[in-house]
Amino acid sequence: NWEHALSIAEEMGKNDPRVAESLVNLGILYEAEGELERAAEVLNKGVALKTIIYGNDNPETQSCREIYQRVLR
């Protein structure tokens, strides 16, 4: 499951791009299940991490931010 994948990715280092991607995927899963609070929480972390890794204007970061904003609506 995605939570297990996240824990494995975190072993690679907290600023590893795989952690950011796992957070986004987990957030999308929570959104699909209607767990919007949980989705927003992990997506917010994903946006923050992608900003650190890729920068604010990178398409990876912007895409994650769009998903996060969708969940907040």
mmCIF file of N, CA, C and O in Angstrom:
data_model
loop_
_atom_site.group_PDB
_atom_site.id
_atom_site.type_symbol
_atom_site.label_atom_id
_atom_site.label_comp_id
_atom_site.label_asym_id
_atom_site.label_seq_id
_atom_site.Cartn_x
_atom_site.Cartn_y
_atom_site.Cartn_z
ATOM 1 N N ASN A 1 0.835 -1.204 0.000
ATOM 2 C CA ASN A 1 0.000 0.000 0.000
ATOM 3 C C ASN A 1 0.869 1.253 0.000
ATOM 4 O O ASN A 1 2.073 1.168 0.198
ATOM 5 N N TRP A 2 0.226 2.381 -0.226
ATOM 6 C CA TRP A 2 0.979 3.646 -0.354
ATOM 7 C C TRP A 2 1.658 4.052 0.942
ATOM 8 O O TRP A 2 2.746 4.628 0.931
ATOM 9 N N GLU A 3 1.037 3.771 2.081
ATOM 10 C CA GLU A 3 1.662 4.133 3.352
ATOM 11 C C GLU A 3 2.963 3.351 3.546
ATOM 12 O O GLU A 3 3.958 3.886 4.025
ATOM 13 N N HIS A 4 2.959 2.092 3.154
ATOM 14 C CA HIS A 4 4.168 1.276 3.228
ATOM 15 C C HIS A 4 5.229 1.795 2.262
ATOM 16 O O HIS A 4 6.414 1.879 2.606
ATOM 17 N N ALA A 5 4.798 2.153 1.054
ATOM 18 C CA ALA A 5 5.730 2.715 0.070
ATOM 19 C C ALA A 5 6.360 4.001 0.593
ATOM 20 O O ALA A 5 7.556 4.232 0.398
ATOM 21 N N LEU A 6 5.567 4.821 1.272
ATOM 22 C CA LEU A 6 6.097 6.056 1.847
ATOM 23 C C LEU A 6 7.155 5.747 2.896
ATOM 24 O O LEU A 6 8.209 6.371 2.917
ATOM 25 N N SER A 7 6.897 4.780 3.751
ATOM 26 C CA SER A 7 7.880 4.455 4.786
ATOM 27 C C SER A 7 9.180 3.945 4.176
ATOM 28 O O SER A 7 10.271 4.259 4.657
ATOM 29 N N ILE A 8 9.078 3.182 3.105
ATOM 30 C CA ILE A 8 10.290 2.707 2.414
ATOM 31 C C ILE A 8 11.030 3.880 1.778
ATOM 32 O O ILE A 8 12.249 4.000 1.889
ATOM 33 N N ALA A 9 10.295 4.770 1.132
ATOM 34 C CA ALA A 9 10.923 5.935 0.488
ATOM 35 C C ALA A 9 11.616 6.813 1.519
ATOM 36 O O ALA A 9 12.697 7.346 1.263
ATOM 37 N N GLU A 10 11.003 6.962 2.703
ATOM 38 C CA GLU A 10 11.596 7.809 3.741
ATOM 39 C C GLU A 10 12.936 7.267 4.216
ATOM 40 O O GLU A 10 13.777 8.015 4.704
ATOM 41 N N GLU A 11 13.152 5.957 4.081
ATOM 42 C CA GLU A 11 14.436 5.376 4.449
ATOM 43 C C GLU A 11 15.551 5.878 3.534
ATOM 44 O O GLU A 11 16.720 5.828 3.901
ATOM 45 N N MET A 12 15.206 6.355 2.341
ATOM 46 C CA MET A 12 16.188 6.875 1.392
ATOM 47 C C MET A 12 16.644 8.282 1.775
ATOM 48 O O MET A 12 17.618 8.783 1.253
ATOM 49 N N GLY A 13 15.910 8.931 2.659
ATOM 50 C CA GLY A 13 16.216 10.287 3.084
ATOM 51 C C GLY A 13 14.989 11.158 2.964
ATOM 52 O O GLY A 13 14.207 11.014 2.025
ATOM 53 N N LYS A 14 14.794 12.030 3.907
ATOM 54 C CA LYS A 14 13.574 12.829 3.954
ATOM 55 C C LYS A 14 13.433 13.783 2.768
ATOM 56 O O LYS A 14 12.333 14.175 2.424
ATOM 57 N N ASN A 15 14.514 14.172 2.128
ATOM 58 C CA ASN A 15 14.442 15.073 0.976
ATOM 59 C C ASN A 15 14.600 14.331 -0.346
ATOM 60 O O ASN A 15 14.938 14.927 -1.355
ATOM 61 N N ASP A 16 14.341 13.048 -0.322
ATOM 62 C CA ASP A 16 14.425 12.239 -1.537
ATOM 63 C C ASP A 16 13.169 12.471 -2.377
ATOM 64 O O ASP A 16 12.061 12.500 -1.838
ATOM 65 N N PRO A 17 13.314 12.644 -3.682
ATOM 66 C CA PRO A 17 12.144 12.858 -4.540
ATOM 67 C C PRO A 17 11.107 11.744 -4.448
ATOM 68 O O PRO A 17 9.913 11.977 -4.636
ATOM 69 N N ARG A 18 11.538 10.530 -4.123
ATOM 70 C CA ARG A 18 10.583 9.425 -3.977
ATOM 71 C C ARG A 18 9.646 9.625 -2.796
ATOM 72 O O ARG A 18 8.501 9.195 -2.834
ATOM 73 N N VAL A 19 10.128 10.310 -1.756
ATOM 74 C CA VAL A 19 9.262 10.629 -0.621
ATOM 75 C C VAL A 19 8.186 11.609 -1.076
ATOM 76 O O VAL A 19 7.001 11.425 -0.786
ATOM 77 N N ALA A 20 8.590 12.637 -1.802
ATOM 78 C CA ALA A 20 7.633 13.631 -2.292
ATOM 79 C C ALA A 20 6.589 12.969 -3.186
ATOM 80 O O ALA A 20 5.385 13.231 -3.050
ATOM 81 N N GLU A 21 7.027 12.101 -4.075
ATOM 82 C CA GLU A 21 6.099 11.438 -4.990
ATOM 83 C C GLU A 21 5.157 10.503 -4.232
ATOM 84 O O GLU A 21 3.969 10.422 -4.544
ATOM 85 N N SER A 22 5.673 9.819 -3.234
ATOM 86 C CA SER A 22 4.825 8.947 -2.416
ATOM 87 C C SER A 22 3.781 9.753 -1.656
ATOM 88 O O SER A 22 2.625 9.318 -1.527
ATOM 89 N N LEU A 23 4.162 10.917 -1.152
ATOM 90 C CA LEU A 23 3.201 11.783 -0.459
ATOM 91 C C LEU A 23 2.083 12.214 -1.404
ATOM 92 O O LEU A 23 0.902 12.182 -1.040
ATOM 93 N N VAL A 24 2.451 12.604 -2.603
ATOM 94 C CA VAL A 24 1.444 13.033 -3.585
ATOM 95 C C VAL A 24 0.513 11.866 -3.931
ATOM 96 O O VAL A 24 -0.710 12.024 -3.948
ATOM 97 N N ASN A 25 1.088 10.709 -4.186
ATOM 98 C CA ASN A 25 0.267 9.549 -4.525
ATOM 99 C C ASN A 25 -0.660 9.160 -3.380
ATOM 100 O O ASN A 25 -1.831 8.822 -3.604
ATOM 101 N N LEU A 26 -0.160 9.219 -2.163
ATOM 102 C CA LEU A 26 -0.990 8.919 -1.003
ATOM 103 C C LEU A 26 -2.113 9.942 -0.872
ATOM 104 O O LEU A 26 -3.264 9.592 -0.591
ATOM 105 N N GLY A 27 -1.800 11.209 -1.115
ATOM 106 C CA GLY A 27 -2.821 12.254 -1.074
ATOM 107 C C GLY A 27 -3.902 12.046 -2.120
ATOM 108 O O GLY A 27 -5.099 12.224 -1.849
ATOM 109 N N ILE A 28 -3.510 11.635 -3.309
ATOM 110 C CA ILE A 28 -4.478 11.362 -4.379
ATOM 111 C C ILE A 28 -5.366 10.178 -3.985
ATOM 112 O O ILE A 28 -6.581 10.199 -4.212
ATOM 113 N N LEU A 29 -4.778 9.169 -3.375
ATOM 114 C CA LEU A 29 -5.546 8.019 -2.909
ATOM 115 C C LEU A 29 -6.567 8.437 -1.853
ATOM 116 O O LEU A 29 -7.742 8.064 -1.925
ATOM 117 N N TYR A 30 -6.121 9.222 -0.872
ATOM 118 C CA TYR A 30 -7.042 9.707 0.161
ATOM 119 C C TYR A 30 -8.163 10.543 -0.461
ATOM 120 O O TYR A 30 -9.315 10.430 -0.057
ATOM 121 N N GLU A 31 -7.829 11.362 -1.433
ATOM 122 C CA GLU A 31 -8.849 12.169 -2.109
ATOM 123 C C GLU A 31 -9.884 11.256 -2.768
ATOM 124 O O GLU A 31 -11.095 11.474 -2.639
ATOM 125 N N ALA A 32 -9.421 10.241 -3.466
ATOM 126 C CA ALA A 32 -10.324 9.314 -4.149
ATOM 127 C C ALA A 32 -11.231 8.576 -3.162
ATOM 128 O O ALA A 32 -12.370 8.240 -3.496
ATOM 129 N N GLU A 33 -10.734 8.350 -1.960
ATOM 130 C CA GLU A 33 -11.510 7.672 -0.932
ATOM 131 C C GLU A 33 -12.401 8.635 -0.144
ATOM 132 O O GLU A 33 -13.097 8.216 0.770
ATOM 133 N N GLY A 34 -12.334 9.931 -0.495
ATOM 134 C CA GLY A 34 -13.151 10.923 0.188
ATOM 135 C C GLY A 34 -12.596 11.401 1.517
ATOM 136 O O GLY A 34 -13.269 12.100 2.261
ATOM 137 N N GLU A 35 -11.356 11.046 1.805
ATOM 138 C CA GLU A 35 -10.705 11.471 3.042
ATOM 139 C C GLU A 35 -9.937 12.765 2.773
ATOM 140 O O GLU A 35 -8.709 12.785 2.711
ATOM 141 N N LEU A 36 -10.687 13.841 2.610
ATOM 142 C CA LEU A 36 -10.095 15.095 2.142
ATOM 143 C C LEU A 36 -9.157 15.736 3.156
ATOM 144 O O LEU A 36 -8.164 16.358 2.767
ATOM 145 N N GLU A 37 -9.436 15.590 4.446
ATOM 146 C CA GLU A 37 -8.534 16.165 5.452
ATOM 147 C C GLU A 37 -7.174 15.485 5.403
ATOM 148 O O GLU A 37 -6.137 16.149 5.428
ATOM 149 N N ARG A 38 -7.194 14.170 5.352
ATOM 150 C CA ARG A 38 -5.933 13.418 5.271
ATOM 151 C C ARG A 38 -5.219 13.725 3.959
ATOM 152 O O ARG A 38 -3.994 13.861 3.924
ATOM 153 N N ALA A 39 -5.989 13.823 2.872
ATOM 154 C CA ALA A 39 -5.408 14.147 1.572
ATOM 155 C C ALA A 39 -4.705 15.494 1.624
ATOM 156 O O ALA A 39 -3.565 15.630 1.171
ATOM 157 N N ALA A 40 -5.379 16.492 2.184
ATOM 158 C CA ALA A 40 -4.795 17.834 2.264
ATOM 159 C C ALA A 40 -3.520 17.828 3.100
ATOM 160 O O ALA A 40 -2.527 18.479 2.740
ATOM 161 N N GLU A 41 -3.521 17.068 4.179
ATOM 162 C CA GLU A 41 -2.353 17.017 5.062
ATOM 163 C C GLU A 41 -1.124 16.471 4.340
ATOM 164 O O GLU A 41 -0.047 17.078 4.375
ATOM 165 N N VAL A 42 -1.275 15.328 3.675
ATOM 166 C CA VAL A 42 -0.100 14.748 3.014
ATOM 167 C C VAL A 42 0.274 15.509 1.746
ATOM 168 O O VAL A 42 1.461 15.611 1.416
ATOM 169 N N LEU A 43 -0.714 16.052 1.042
ATOM 170 C CA LEU A 43 -0.398 16.853 -0.147
ATOM 171 C C LEU A 43 0.345 18.124 0.234
ATOM 172 O O LEU A 43 1.255 18.552 -0.494
ATOM 173 N N ASN A 44 -0.019 18.728 1.348
ATOM 174 C CA ASN A 44 0.694 19.917 1.825
ATOM 175 C C ASN A 44 2.160 19.578 2.072
ATOM 176 O O ASN A 44 3.062 20.337 1.694
ATOM 177 N N LYS A 45 2.410 18.427 2.668
ATOM 178 C CA LYS A 45 3.794 17.991 2.887
ATOM 179 C C LYS A 45 4.492 17.735 1.552
ATOM 180 O O LYS A 45 5.669 18.058 1.390
ATOM 181 N N GLY A 46 3.756 17.154 0.608
ATOM 182 C CA GLY A 46 4.322 16.901 -0.717
ATOM 183 C C GLY A 46 4.710 18.184 -1.426
ATOM 184 O O GLY A 46 5.771 18.268 -2.036
ATOM 185 N N VAL A 47 3.838 19.194 -1.351
ATOM 186 C CA VAL A 47 4.139 20.497 -1.963
ATOM 187 C C VAL A 47 5.387 21.100 -1.316
ATOM 188 O O VAL A 47 6.289 21.577 -2.016
ATOM 189 N N ALA A 48 5.440 21.060 0.005
ATOM 190 C CA ALA A 48 6.600 21.634 0.708
ATOM 191 C C ALA A 48 7.892 20.934 0.299
ATOM 192 O O ALA A 48 8.905 21.591 0.025
ATOM 193 N N LEU A 49 7.848 19.620 0.239
ATOM 194 C CA LEU A 49 9.048 18.864 -0.112
ATOM 195 C C LEU A 49 9.442 19.078 -1.570
ATOM 196 O O LEU A 49 10.618 19.263 -1.884
ATOM 197 N N LYS A 50 8.465 19.088 -2.461
ATOM 198 C CA LYS A 50 8.788 19.335 -3.874
ATOM 199 C C LYS A 50 9.352 20.744 -4.067
ATOM 200 O O LYS A 50 10.217 20.955 -4.916
ATOM 201 N N THR A 51 8.882 21.703 -3.285
ATOM 202 C CA THR A 51 9.431 23.062 -3.355
ATOM 203 C C THR A 51 10.899 23.060 -2.944
ATOM 204 O O THR A 51 11.729 23.707 -3.587
ATOM 205 N N ILE A 52 11.226 22.311 -1.902
ATOM 206 C CA ILE A 52 12.620 22.205 -1.456
ATOM 207 C C ILE A 52 13.473 21.533 -2.531
ATOM 208 O O ILE A 52 14.568 21.986 -2.849
ATOM 209 N N ILE A 53 12.954 20.449 -3.091
ATOM 210 C CA ILE A 53 13.737 19.653 -4.045
ATOM 211 C C ILE A 53 13.861 20.340 -5.400
ATOM 212 O O ILE A 53 14.955 20.418 -5.975
ATOM 213 N N TYR A 54 12.728 20.819 -5.937
ATOM 214 C CA TYR A 54 12.690 21.302 -7.319
ATOM 215 C C TYR A 54 12.602 22.821 -7.462
ATOM 216 O O TYR A 54 12.848 23.342 -8.535
ATOM 217 N N GLY A 55 12.195 23.504 -6.416
ATOM 218 C CA GLY A 55 11.971 24.939 -6.505
ATOM 219 C C GLY A 55 10.500 25.241 -6.728
ATOM 220 O O GLY A 55 9.710 24.380 -7.124
ATOM 221 N N ASN A 56 10.130 26.454 -6.479
ATOM 222 C CA ASN A 56 8.728 26.886 -6.513
ATOM 223 C C ASN A 56 8.114 26.864 -7.908
ATOM 224 O O ASN A 56 6.929 26.581 -8.066
ATOM 225 N N ASP A 57 8.888 27.163 -8.926
ATOM 226 C CA ASP A 57 8.347 27.317 -10.277
ATOM 227 C C ASP A 57 8.469 26.058 -11.142
ATOM 228 O O ASP A 57 8.071 26.074 -12.298
ATOM 229 N N ASN A 58 8.998 24.998 -10.598
ATOM 230 C CA ASN A 58 9.166 23.762 -11.359
ATOM 231 C C ASN A 58 7.806 23.113 -11.631
ATOM 232 O O ASN A 58 6.924 23.140 -10.776
ATOM 233 N N PRO A 59 7.613 22.529 -12.811
ATOM 234 C CA PRO A 59 6.340 21.868 -13.134
ATOM 235 C C PRO A 59 5.946 20.770 -12.140
ATOM 236 O O PRO A 59 4.764 20.569 -11.879
ATOM 237 N N GLU A 60 6.920 20.054 -11.586
ATOM 238 C CA GLU A 60 6.619 19.030 -10.576
ATOM 239 C C GLU A 60 5.933 19.662 -9.367
ATOM 240 O O GLU A 60 4.951 19.131 -8.853
ATOM 241 N N THR A 61 6.481 20.773 -8.915
ATOM 242 C CA THR A 61 5.920 21.472 -7.766
ATOM 243 C C THR A 61 4.565 22.058 -8.107
ATOM 244 O O THR A 61 3.606 21.951 -7.323
ATOM 245 N N GLN A 62 4.453 22.671 -9.257
ATOM 246 C CA GLN A 62 3.188 23.299 -9.659
ATOM 247 C C GLN A 62 2.078 22.271 -9.797
ATOM 248 O O GLN A 62 0.942 22.516 -9.386
ATOM 249 N N SER A 63 2.380 21.118 -10.355
ATOM 250 C CA SER A 63 1.381 20.063 -10.514
ATOM 251 C C SER A 63 0.870 19.589 -9.150
ATOM 252 O O SER A 63 -0.339 19.429 -8.946
ATOM 253 N N CYS A 64 1.780 19.390 -8.234
ATOM 254 C CA CYS A 64 1.401 18.975 -6.883
ATOM 255 C C CYS A 64 0.554 20.049 -6.208
ATOM 256 O O CYS A 64 -0.438 19.748 -5.541
ATOM 257 N N ARG A 65 0.940 21.291 -6.389
ATOM 258 C CA ARG A 65 0.189 22.403 -5.796
ATOM 259 C C ARG A 65 -1.234 22.462 -6.348
ATOM 260 O O ARG A 65 -2.188 22.721 -5.613
ATOM 261 N N GLU A 66 -1.401 22.196 -7.630
ATOM 262 C CA GLU A 66 -2.738 22.188 -8.239
ATOM 263 C C GLU A 66 -3.617 21.089 -7.641
ATOM 264 O O GLU A 66 -4.799 21.300 -7.379
ATOM 265 N N ILE A 67 -3.039 19.928 -7.421
ATOM 266 C CA ILE A 67 -3.791 18.836 -6.809
ATOM 267 C C ILE A 67 -4.185 19.227 -5.386
ATOM 268 O O ILE A 67 -5.331 19.015 -4.950
ATOM 269 N N TYR A 68 -3.243 19.798 -4.645
ATOM 270 C CA TYR A 68 -3.510 20.247 -3.279
ATOM 271 C C TYR A 68 -4.642 21.273 -3.249
ATOM 272 O O TYR A 68 -5.577 21.176 -2.447
ATOM 273 N N GLN A 69 -4.611 22.238 -4.150
ATOM 274 C CA GLN A 69 -5.647 23.259 -4.194
ATOM 275 C C GLN A 69 -6.999 22.669 -4.556
ATOM 276 O O GLN A 69 -8.030 23.095 -4.034
ATOM 277 N N ARG A 70 -7.006 21.659 -5.416
ATOM 278 C CA ARG A 70 -8.254 20.976 -5.773
ATOM 279 C C ARG A 70 -8.879 20.323 -4.542
ATOM 280 O O ARG A 70 -10.089 20.389 -4.341
ATOM 281 N N VAL A 71 -8.052 19.716 -3.721
ATOM 282 C CA VAL A 71 -8.541 19.042 -2.514
ATOM 283 C C VAL A 71 -9.119 20.062 -1.532
ATOM 284 O O VAL A 71 -10.100 19.779 -0.837
ATOM 285 N N LEU A 72 -8.539 21.248 -1.488
ATOM 286 C CA LEU A 72 -8.998 22.261 -0.540
ATOM 287 C C LEU A 72 -10.351 22.871 -0.914
ATOM 288 O O LEU A 72 -10.999 23.466 -0.065
ATOM 289 N N ARG A 73 -10.774 22.729 -2.162
ATOM 290 C CA ARG A 73 -12.048 23.326 -2.586
ATOM 291 C C ARG A 73 -13.224 22.660 -1.986
ATOM 292 O O ARG A 73 -13.373 21.614 -1.608
#
